[in-house]
C-alpha positions as semicolon CSV with decimal commas, in nm:
position;residue;x (nm);y (nm);z (nm)
1;X;0,724;-5,161;-3,926
2;X;0,969;-4,955;-3,717
3;X;1,045;-5,106;-3,391
4;X;0,952;-4,899;-3,092
5;X;1,168;-4,895;-2,792
6;X;0,990;-4,988;-2,444
7;X;0,827;-4,689;-2,266
8;X;0,916;-4,846;-1,931
9;X;1,100;-4,597;-1,731
10;X;1,459;-4,696;-1,656
11;X;1,548;-4,809;-1,300
12;X;1,714;-4,535;-1,096
13;X;2,062;-4,606;-1,010
14;X;2,140;-4,669;-0,631
15;X;2,381;-4,466;-0,409
16;X;2,624;-4,755;-0,446
17;X;2,622;-4,733;-0,828
18;X;2,663;-4,354;-0,810
19;X;2,876;-4,291;-0,521
20;X;2,884;-3,920;-0,554
21;X;2,499;-3,890;-0,510
22;X;2,564;-3,928;-0,141
23;X;2,734;-3,586;-0,135
24;X;2,422;-3,390;-0,291
25;X;2,211;-3,451;0,003
26;X;2,063;-3,082;0,083
27;X;2,005;-2,955;0,432
28;X;1,671;-2,817;0,556
29;X;1,685;-2,449;0,528
30;X;1,667;-2,296;0,883
31;X;1,596;-1,930;0,766
32;X;1,376;-1,751;0,518
33;X;1,520;-1,658;0,187
34;X;1,743;-1,372;0,153
35;X;1,493;-1,182;-0,065
36;X;1,229;-1,201;0,197
37;X;1,458;-1,071;0,456
38;X;1,549;-0,785;0,256
39;X;1,205;-0,714;0,148
40;X;1,095;-0,719;0,517
41;X;1,336;-0,460;0,613
42;X;1,262;-0,235;0,316
43;X;0,898;-0,258;0,383
44;X;0,943;-0,151;0,742
45;X;1,163;0,128;0,665
46;X;0,916;0,263;0,385
47;X;0,632;0,230;0,603
48;X;0,817;0,411;0,913
49;X;0,920;0,709;0,669
50;X;1,284;0,645;0,656
51;X;1,245;0,655;0,281
52;X;1,088;0,970;0,148
53;X;0,785;0,917;-0,094
54;X;0,907;0,934;-0,438
55;X;1,268;0,855;-0,327
56;X;1,462;0,623;-0,562
57;X;1,569;0,295;-0,437
58;X;1,879;0,170;-0,594
59;X;1,968;-0,206;-0,637
60;X;2,331;-0,155;-0,628
61;X;2,330;0,083;-0,303
62;X;2,103;-0,161;-0,103
63;X;2,313;-0,466;-0,210
64;X;2,642;-0,295;-0,116
65;X;2,508;-0,192;0,230
66;X;2,355;-0,515;0,313
67;X;2,682;-0,704;0,177
68;X;2,473;-0,921;-0,034
69;X;2,462;-1,003;-0,428
70;X;2,226;-0,801;-0,641
71;X;1,976;-1,088;-0,716
72;X;1,802;-1,110;-0,394
73;X;1,788;-0,734;-0,382
74;X;1,633;-0,727;-0,731
75;X;1,381;-0,997;-0,616
76;X;1,293;-0,797;-0,294
77;X;1,258;-0,492;-0,502
78;X;1,011;-0,694;-0,736
79;X;0,823;-0,815;-0,433
80;X;0,757;-0,464;-0,289
81;X;0,654;-0,331;-0,633
82;X;0,390;-0,616;-0,650
83;X;0,279;-0,505;-0,319
84;X;0,218;-0,133;-0,437
85;X;0,482;0,012;-0,209
86;X;0,743;0,069;-0,477
87;X;0,706;0,186;-0,849
88;X;0,923;0,067;-1,150
89;X;0,966;0,334;-1,403
90;X;1,129;0,207;-1,727
91;X;1,480;0,333;-1,803
92;X;1,453;0,550;-1,452
93;X;1,454;0,296;-1,184
94;X;1,253;0,202;-0,875
95;X;1,106;0,464;-0,636
96;X;0,914;0,466;-0,336
97;X;0,519;0,496;-0,405
98;X;0,426;0,855;-0,424
99;X;0,043;0,908;-0,273
100;X;-0,197;1,193;-0,422
101;X;-0,505;1,300;-0,290
102;X;-0,691;1,064;-0,527
103;X;-0,467;0,787;-0,392
104;X;-0,601;0,857;-0,062
105;X;-0,959;0,834;-0,171
106;X;-0,895;0,498;-0,342
107;X;-0,732;0,350;-0,052
108;X;-1,008;0,446;0,175
109;X;-1,273;0,335;-0,054
110;X;-1,103;0,007;-0,069
111;X;-1,062;-0,019;0,315
112;X;-1,447;0,048;0,354
113;X;-1,522;-0,245;0,121
114;X;-1,293;-0,479;0,277
115;X;-1,374;-0,377;0,650
116;X;-1,741;-0,366;0,597
117;X;-1,738;-0,713;0,446
118;X;-1,511;-0,833;0,738
119;X;-1,766;-0,705;0,983
120;X;-2,053;-0,900;0,803
121;X;-1,863;-1,204;0,830
122;X;-1,791;-1,150;1,182
123;X;-2,150;-1,096;1,262
124;X;-2,266;-1,384;1,058
125;X;-2,044;-1,621;1,255
126;X;-2,226;-1,528;1,568
127;X;-2,085;-1,617;1,910
128;X;-1,813;-1,700;2,005
129;X;-1,655;-1,533;1,699
130;X;-1,808;-1,197;1,783
131;X;-1,704;-1,203;2,162
132;X;-1,356;-1,284;2,066
133;X;-1,345;-0,994;1,823
134;X;-1,468;-0,758;2,075
135;X;-1,220;-0,867;2,331
136;X;-0,923;-0,832;2,098
137;X;-1,027;-0,488;1,970
138;X;-1,095;-0,353;2,330
139;X;-0,746;-0,470;2,424
140;X;-0,623;-0,247;2,148
141;X;-0,832;0,055;2,233
142;X;-0,742;0,040;2,604
143;X;-0,395;0,183;2,498
144;X;-0,507;0,457;2,255
145;X;-0,588;0,708;2,543
146;X;-0,222;0,715;2,658
147;X;-0,066;0,758;2,308
148;X;-0,330;1,029;2,229
149;X;-0,261;1,207;2,534
150;X;0,108;1,205;2,479
151;X;0,060;1,322;2,138
152;X;0,253;1,023;2,020
153;X;0,115;1,014;1,650
154;X;0,345;0,729;1,552
155;X;0,217;0,523;1,835
156;X;-0,152;0,634;1,762
157;X;-0,116;0,524;1,401
158;X;0,010;0,201;1,479
159;X;-0,266;0,135;1,718
160;X;-0,508;0,259;1,477
161;X;-0,408;0,029;1,208
162;X;-0,352;-0,265;1,443
163;X;-0,728;-0,230;1,535
164;X;-0,844;-0,237;1,179
165;X;-0,611;-0,505;1,090
166;X;-0,738;-0,735;1,385
167;X;-1,110;-0,648;1,305
168;X;-1,027;-0,775;0,943
169;X;-0,850;-1,087;1,067
170;X;-1,132;-1,173;1,293
171;X;-1,349;-1,251;1,003
172;X;-1,159;-1,539;0,934
173;X;-1,149;-1,468;0,561
174;X;-0,769;-1,521;0,466
175;X;-0,846;-1,331;0,118
176;X;-0,969;-1,028;0,308
177;X;-0,667;-1,005;0,532
178;X;-0,433;-1,041;0,223
179;X;-0,623;-0,752;0,044
180;X;-0,586;-0,554;0,354
181;X;-0,218;-0,581;0,411
182;X;-0,122;-0,359;0,108
183;X;-0,416;-0,109;0,193
184;X;-0,283;-0,091;0,575
185;X;0,069;-0,025;0,458
186;X;-0,038;0,254;0,230
187;X;-0,246;0,398;0,498
188;X;0,048;0,391;0,744
189;X;0,268;0,555;0,479
190;X;0,009;0,838;0,467
191;X;-0,020;0,884;0,831
192;X;0,371;0,902;0,862
193;X;0,443;1,157;0,609
194;X;0,116;1,362;0,681
195;X;0,210;1,418;1,051
196;X;-0,109;1,615;1,137
197;X;-0,358;1,379;0,979
198;X;-0,525;1,323;1,317
199;X;-0,740;1,626;1,333
200;X;-0,987;1,536;1,559
201;X;-0,757;1,353;1,820
202;X;-1,015;1,394;2,110
203;X;-1,271;1,199;1,919
204;X;-1,041;0,914;1,813
205;X;-1,075;0,693;2,109
206;X;-1,472;0,729;2,090
207;X;-1,480;0,679;1,725
208;X;-1,314;0,314;1,773
209;X;-1,525;0,261;2,080
210;X;-1,836;0,312;1,888
211;X;-1,714;0,060;1,645
212;X;-1,670;-0,219;1,913
213;X;-1,998;-0,130;2,087
214;X;-2,172;-0,177;1,778
215;X;-2,012;-0,498;1,713
216;X;-2,080;-0,633;2,038
217;X;-2,448;-0,528;2,014
218;X;-2,466;-0,706;1,688
219;X;-2,595;-0,399;1,513
220;X;-2,508;-0,481;1,160
221;X;-2,653;-0,146;0,999
222;X;-2,525;0,058;1,262
223;X;-2,180;-0,067;1,240
224;X;-2,178;-0,062;0,859
225;X;-2,263;0,288;0,866
226;X;-2,011;0,373;1,133
227;X;-1,745;0,208;0,940
228;X;-1,850;0,410;0,628
229;X;-1,829;0,740;0,824
230;X;-1,497;0,646;0,972
231;X;-1,332;0,580;0,644
232;X;-1,488;0,894;0,488
233;X;-1,365;1,116;0,775
234;X;-1,037;0,974;0,782
235;X;-0,987;1,006;0,376
236;X;-1,098;1,362;0,416
237;X;-0,858;1,438;0,723
238;X;-0,563;1,287;0,549
239;X;-0,643;1,479;0,225
240;X;-0,652;1,808;0,393
241;X;-0,360;1,746;0,574
242;X;-0,177;1,629;0,259
243;X;-0,263;1,968;0,078
244;X;-0,153;2,173;0,392
245;X;0,201;2,010;0,384
246;X;0,245;1,983;0,025
247;X;0,552;2,197;-0,089
248;X;0,721;2,170;0,259
249;X;0,896;1,819;0,257
250;X;1,143;1,740;0,508
251;X;1,503;1,753;0,419
252;X;1,652;1,408;0,469
253;X;1,989;1,292;0,338
254;X;1,954;0,972;0,130
255;X;2,278;0,838;0,278
256;X;2,180;0,921;0,627
257;X;1,864;0,726;0,576
258;X;1,989;0,430;0,394
259;X;2,274;0,394;0,650
260;X;2,060;0,350;0,952
261;X;1,808;0,065;1,012
262;X;1,892;-0,172;0,742
263;X;2,095;-0,475;0,862
264;X;2,287;-0,718;0,678
265;X;2,083;-0,997;0,570
């Protein structure tokens, strides 16, 4: 019978036996990975409209501007592609998401599902969850009238999405919140690029206040119906605005866009 060696694991050498081991000690990372920082910057520039819809985002140009290797840039682009903000076309490259009227419908159908589910969970939790959510949402609404009066649509869009993000977060359901992140980003892209999407600005504050009032009253059915109406109306307004503005894209020089805002990682 062949002799088998013992399966006992060998003893690990000590630092004294292997002196160079002492020099391999790794320091704790103080900052987030470079790819994450790059993705954060690119995401912000896509959402705020610095990159045009459908514009190509080149790995080499971003790496050169940020003075980093192409590896973390490639990883950042893959991350944003997974989030749905970038689209990769084989043999062509990576491009900023282009949204069609059908995309808007899908986004708001998905938002309706997420937000109505979040509302149900808040109400099911009872007090103090409902009261806490109402206070948070009321603070956001309080800032809307000034933005609407100033016709500051970028601020209105920011507060609008902050309101809905807070509503979903108040459910305490981390998965709903994660699902909402991409939907909120896509919604913001729509709002930024379709600048006349707020077609009923005089009703904007009242609509959001109605949602808070129904939540405070624990009116589950009323809140559900109000959220459905809110999403359907928003989708219809965005679609109408997109169709009106098609064929008149703003002329933006790619180099001017890319040379502003991105900071070396």
